[in-house]
Every structure is written in structure tokens, then in C-alpha cells.
């Protein structure tokens, strides 16, 4: 007998197959690509919104309003997952302000993290984060950078069992502690893993992404643009003419399409302070996606940059 | 912190340059015209050092103490802490420096300036003058608005530089005790500015 995760995985793979076939995807060019969260089958738009640095604007009213517009346009364009952390300065406050002001509470997939050395203080930090977001509960909570995951992960699982959060996971970035990540993925029933993945940083393709597929774990790709450095480097060369074959109009979309076209990636979370850019980013989850051969051409094009 | 060698300086930068300078702008607008008082304090310290009147050390220590305590509270704790969760620790260091100046310079009168008026003295005076008069000019020179200017006694960087210029003239080993926090802040500020320049490409 197949269990729930296996059935959902097959169904998800079927959806991905359709998305990866250019002709098939072309039939509905404006539809936002979604990916099933393997543990439940819930569909999630493949491009989310990060908040590292960009939403850390303090109590500056003008900057907070600008971030609110970014969130409003993100949701209007079809995005759902907004990601933050207590590590990101005032980003959580900015998100809470924007969600309330734009009336978006309940329309986003609220993803946050626990990031504190003391296991006993984890719940308290999560509650403070929730109050800043002004949401009834988080959809996803992850242990940030595996900090004291041994104590925090049981807390997240207990909260999930009590209905205080819907999904639990772990994060790392820039290739750190991948062995520990793998060990946790093998030994704990996490729903999500967040790792760095983009056309330059592809280490996770070797072990972590296959393991996520096998274990039915959703994958969030952070640092898609290497905090902007990748796009600044790529801006020195023109977008390849064949990018039109996958409906790319910018290097940002080029990079995002590469990321979300990996069959195991659930969602990429670029951060931005620009309304135009957030719409451009979400639109990367629409139109045609590259097949395996084109993904290799994309890697070559990016590495030339 | 595991795998510490994989972290870069920019990994610790929590905010964008735009946010940092906007923070300075809002701070400046909120406290105007306190900047003029800060500059007046800087000029007064220069005059007191050159004049060398009796008890001028106590007055200089008291003025510097006021600047460091003000910045600890008004800038680092009230403003900078909004975007940098390390800022409360910076505020504590600035408060410590203020209290050191108060205890050693005002109460115990342990701060005594060396008397020779050689090249070192005038070099220190020049550095102090640059921190008071020259540092605010960096904002327009860098293409930023005057409202983001950093002034002595109000912003941490020119205050730390001006304080170092003043305290290098102090006699004895007590000088190094008093220079520790200002030098540490200069290292932190330089790292932050470098990270901001790198992060913005």
C-alpha cells in the first residue's frame, strides 16, 4: 500500500511533468506555477518573497509603506509564501505592518523561523514573532541555520501536533552544515528544508535534493540571486536570445526559472524592495519552463557571466 | 557559530546602505538643531586644548562624556537598534565610555594632557578639527543629502575619531583604557562601511 506522501509525490511529479513540457505550459501562459507540499499536497506558488535585508527598515513610515506595496503586488501577482526570521532585524515588524495595512493577513503563507541558542526560550521567541506578524499562527516554522535544532525541532513538532503551526522544517544557507541537514532529513519527519540553490550554487543537487524527493520534503531555495551579486554580475552581458523560448524577459526571471524548474524545488524566495521586481519575480513562475537540456545551457550562460 | 570560516563580513550586514542613511536622516531631522550644539562642543574642545587653561581637562572630559552618553541613548539604542540587534551592545559600550570619562576625568581628575606643543599635538588638533568640520562634508561629497551628514557629538563615527584625537594627548597608561572603546568602534564602523560598499556592488 502506498502511503499519503508517496501518492502525493507521484501526483506532484505529474504536475511537474506538465510544467516542464514547454508546449503544455504554453497553453496557459499566465497561470502561476504551483508545487505540492509533499506532506499534504497543498499547492504553493513556486516563487515566494524573502525579507532578508530588504524589509529591515526600522520604523521609517515611507519605507514601511514601500514594503507594503511590494507585499500587495506580490499577492496580487499570485505569490503566497513570505519568509522571515527573528534574525532579520525589523523585517517581522514590517511584514506585520504591511499585512494589516494591505489587508493581506490570511492570504499569505506565513513562514518564519526560530533562532535562539536556548531551547527553553524557543516558544517565547516564536510567540514574539507571531505578534510582530500579527497572524493567528504561522504556516511554517523552521529552525534557522540549525541553531540548537536538537531542542527546537521537538518544540516545532509539538506545536504542529497541537495545531499551532502547520508545517515544520530546518534551514541552512550558502552550503553550510549539509551533512547535518541530510542527517536530520533522514531521521526526522520535517515538512520543509530550506537551502541555497541557484545556477551557481548547485551543491544541493548532489545529495540534498534527491534526498528531499525520496523523503517527501518540500524544498525552499534561498539566496536565488546571491543577495543581488549574481544579477549584478549577469547584467554585464545581454540576456541570451534563446531566453524567449522560456518566456524570460530579464536575468532575474532567467535565474528563477532555472531554480523552480528543478523538479524537487517547491519555492524560491527572492527578496526585493521594488514593486516592478516583485511582479517580475512572481511572473517567473508562469509561462514555459526549461527542460533538462536547456537547464544545462542556462548554467553555461550564467557561468560565462 | 559553526563553520565560521565560511562567513564573510557581508554575512553580518543586516540592512542596506539606503536604510542606514535613511536612519541617519530621520535621526538628524528629529533632533535638529542639536547638530549645532555637537559642533559647538567640538570647537570648544579644540579651543580648550589650545588654550590649556586650568581644569580644562575636567571640562573636556565632561563634554566628551555627554556626547558618548547621548549617542548611546539617542542614536544607538533608540534608532540603530531598530535595524541592528547588536546595537544595544554598542550602546552599552558607548555608555561605558561615557562613564569612564565621567569617573576618571570629571570625578577623579585622572585625565591630564601632556604639555609639549609638538607635531603630535597639532596633528591631534588637526584630526579633531577634521572630525568636527570635515566629517559632515562626507555626505554631500559622497552624493548624499546634507540631511544624512554625520556630526561630532551626534553621530558615533566622527565622535569616536574626535575622541581618539583628544585622548591620544592624555598622559600615562590611562590613555589606553580610555582609547579602547573609541578604537573598537572605529574598527566596527570601518567594517560596516566596507560591508555596505561591498554589498551594494
Coordinates of C-alpha atoms in Angstrom, one line a residue, chain A residues 26-163:
Chain A
X26 CA 2.3 27.4 -23.1
X27 CA -1.5 26.7 -23.2
X28 CA -2.0 28.9 -20.1
X29 CA 0.9 31.3 -20.0
X30 CA -0.4 33.5 -17.2
X31 CA -1.2 30.6 -14.8
X32 CA 1.2 30.7 -11.8
X33 CA 3.1 27.5 -11.4
X34 CA 2.4 25.8 -8.1
X35 CA 4.1 22.9 -6.4
X36 CA 2.5 20.5 -4.0
X37 CA 3.9 20.4 -0.5
X38 CA 4.8 16.7 -0.4
X39 CA 3.5 16.0 3.1
X40 CA -0.1 17.4 2.4
X41 CA -0.4 18.1 -1.3
X42 CA -1.2 21.7 -0.6
X43 CA -0.3 23.8 -3.7
X44 CA 2.2 26.5 -3.2
X45 CA 3.2 29.1 -5.8
X46 CA 6.7 28.4 -6.9
X47 CA 8.0 31.9 -6.3
X48 CA 7.8 33.4 -2.8
X49 CA 9.1 36.6 -1.1
X50 CA 12.1 36.8 1.2
X51 CA 12.7 39.6 3.6
X52 CA 16.4 39.4 4.5
X53 CA 17.8 43.0 4.5
X54 CA 15.1 44.4 2.2
X55 CA 12.3 44.6 4.9
X56 CA 14.7 45.6 7.7
X57 CA 13.7 49.3 7.5
X58 CA 13.1 50.1 11.2
X59 CA 10.1 52.4 11.9
X60 CA 10.6 54.6 8.8
X61 CA 7.0 55.1 7.7
X62 CA 7.9 55.7 4.0
X63 CA 10.0 52.6 3.8
X64 CA 7.3 50.5 5.6
X65 CA 4.7 51.7 3.1
X66 CA 7.0 50.9 0.2
X67 CA 7.4 47.4 1.6
X68 CA 3.6 47.1 2.0
X69 CA 3.3 47.9 -1.7
X70 CA 5.8 45.1 -2.5
X71 CA 3.7 42.7 -0.5
X72 CA 0.4 43.9 -2.0
X73 CA 1.8 43.4 -5.5
X74 CA 3.3 40.1 -4.6
X75 CA 0.0 38.7 -3.6
X76 CA -1.9 40.3 -6.5
X77 CA 0.5 38.7 -8.9
X78 CA -0.2 35.3 -7.4
X79 CA 2.5 34.9 -4.7
X80 CA 1.9 33.4 -1.3
X81 CA 4.9 32.5 0.7
X82 CA 6.6 35.3 2.7
X83 CA 9.6 34.2 4.6
X84 CA 11.3 35.9 7.6
X85 CA 13.2 35.3 10.8
X86 CA 13.9 36.9 14.1
X87 CA 17.4 37.4 12.9
X88 CA 16.3 39.8 10.2
X89 CA 16.1 43.0 12.4
X90 CA 12.8 44.8 12.0
X91 CA 11.6 42.7 9.0
X92 CA 8.9 40.9 11.0
X93 CA 7.5 44.2 12.2
X94 CA 7.5 45.5 8.6
X95 CA 5.7 42.4 7.4
X96 CA 3.1 42.7 10.2
X97 CA 2.5 46.3 9.4
X98 CA 2.2 45.6 5.6
X99 CA -0.1 42.6 6.1
X100 CA -2.5 44.6 8.3
X101 CA -2.4 47.8 6.1
X102 CA -2.9 46.0 2.8
X103 CA -5.5 43.5 4.3
X104 CA -3.3 40.5 3.3
X105 CA -3.4 38.6 6.6
X106 CA -4.8 35.2 5.8
X107 CA -3.9 35.4 2.2
X108 CA -0.2 34.7 2.6
X109 CA 1.7 31.6 3.5
X110 CA 3.5 32.8 6.7
X111 CA 6.9 31.3 7.0
X112 CA 9.2 32.2 9.9
X113 CA 12.0 30.7 12.0
X114 CA 13.2 30.1 15.5
X115 CA 16.7 31.4 16.0
X116 CA 17.8 31.4 19.6
X117 CA 20.5 29.4 21.4
X118 CA 18.3 28.4 24.3
X119 CA 15.8 25.6 23.6
X120 CA 13.7 26.7 26.5
X121 CA 13.3 30.2 25.0
X122 CA 12.2 29.0 21.6
X123 CA 8.4 29.1 22.2
X124 CA 8.7 32.6 23.7
X125 CA 10.6 33.8 20.6
X126 CA 8.1 32.2 18.3
X127 CA 5.2 34.0 20.2
X128 CA 7.0 37.3 19.9
X129 CA 7.5 36.7 16.2
X130 CA 3.8 35.8 15.8
X131 CA 2.8 39.0 17.5
X132 CA 5.0 41.0 15.2
X133 CA 3.5 39.4 12.1
X134 CA 0.0 39.8 13.6
X135 CA -1.1 36.4 12.4
X136 CA -3.1 33.8 14.4
X137 CA -0.4 31.2 13.7
X138 CA 2.4 30.5 11.3
X139 CA 2.0 28.2 8.4
X140 CA 5.6 27.1 8.5
X141 CA 8.3 27.4 11.3
X142 CA 11.9 26.3 10.7
X143 CA 15.0 26.0 12.8
X144 CA 17.1 28.8 11.5
X145 CA 20.6 27.7 10.4
X146 CA 20.2 24.6 12.5
X147 CA 20.8 26.6 15.7
X148 CA 20.1 24.2 18.6
X149 CA 17.9 22.1 16.3
X150 CA 18.1 19.3 18.8
X151 CA 15.9 21.2 21.2
X152 CA 13.9 23.4 18.8
X153 CA 12.8 20.7 16.4
X154 CA 10.8 18.8 19.0
X155 CA 9.2 22.1 20.0
X156 CA 8.1 22.6 16.4
X157 CA 6.8 19.1 16.1
X158 CA 4.8 19.5 19.4
X159 CA 3.4 22.8 18.1
X160 CA 2.4 21.1 14.8
X161 CA 0.7 18.3 16.7
X162 CA -1.2 20.9 18.8
X163 CA -2.3 22.8 15.6

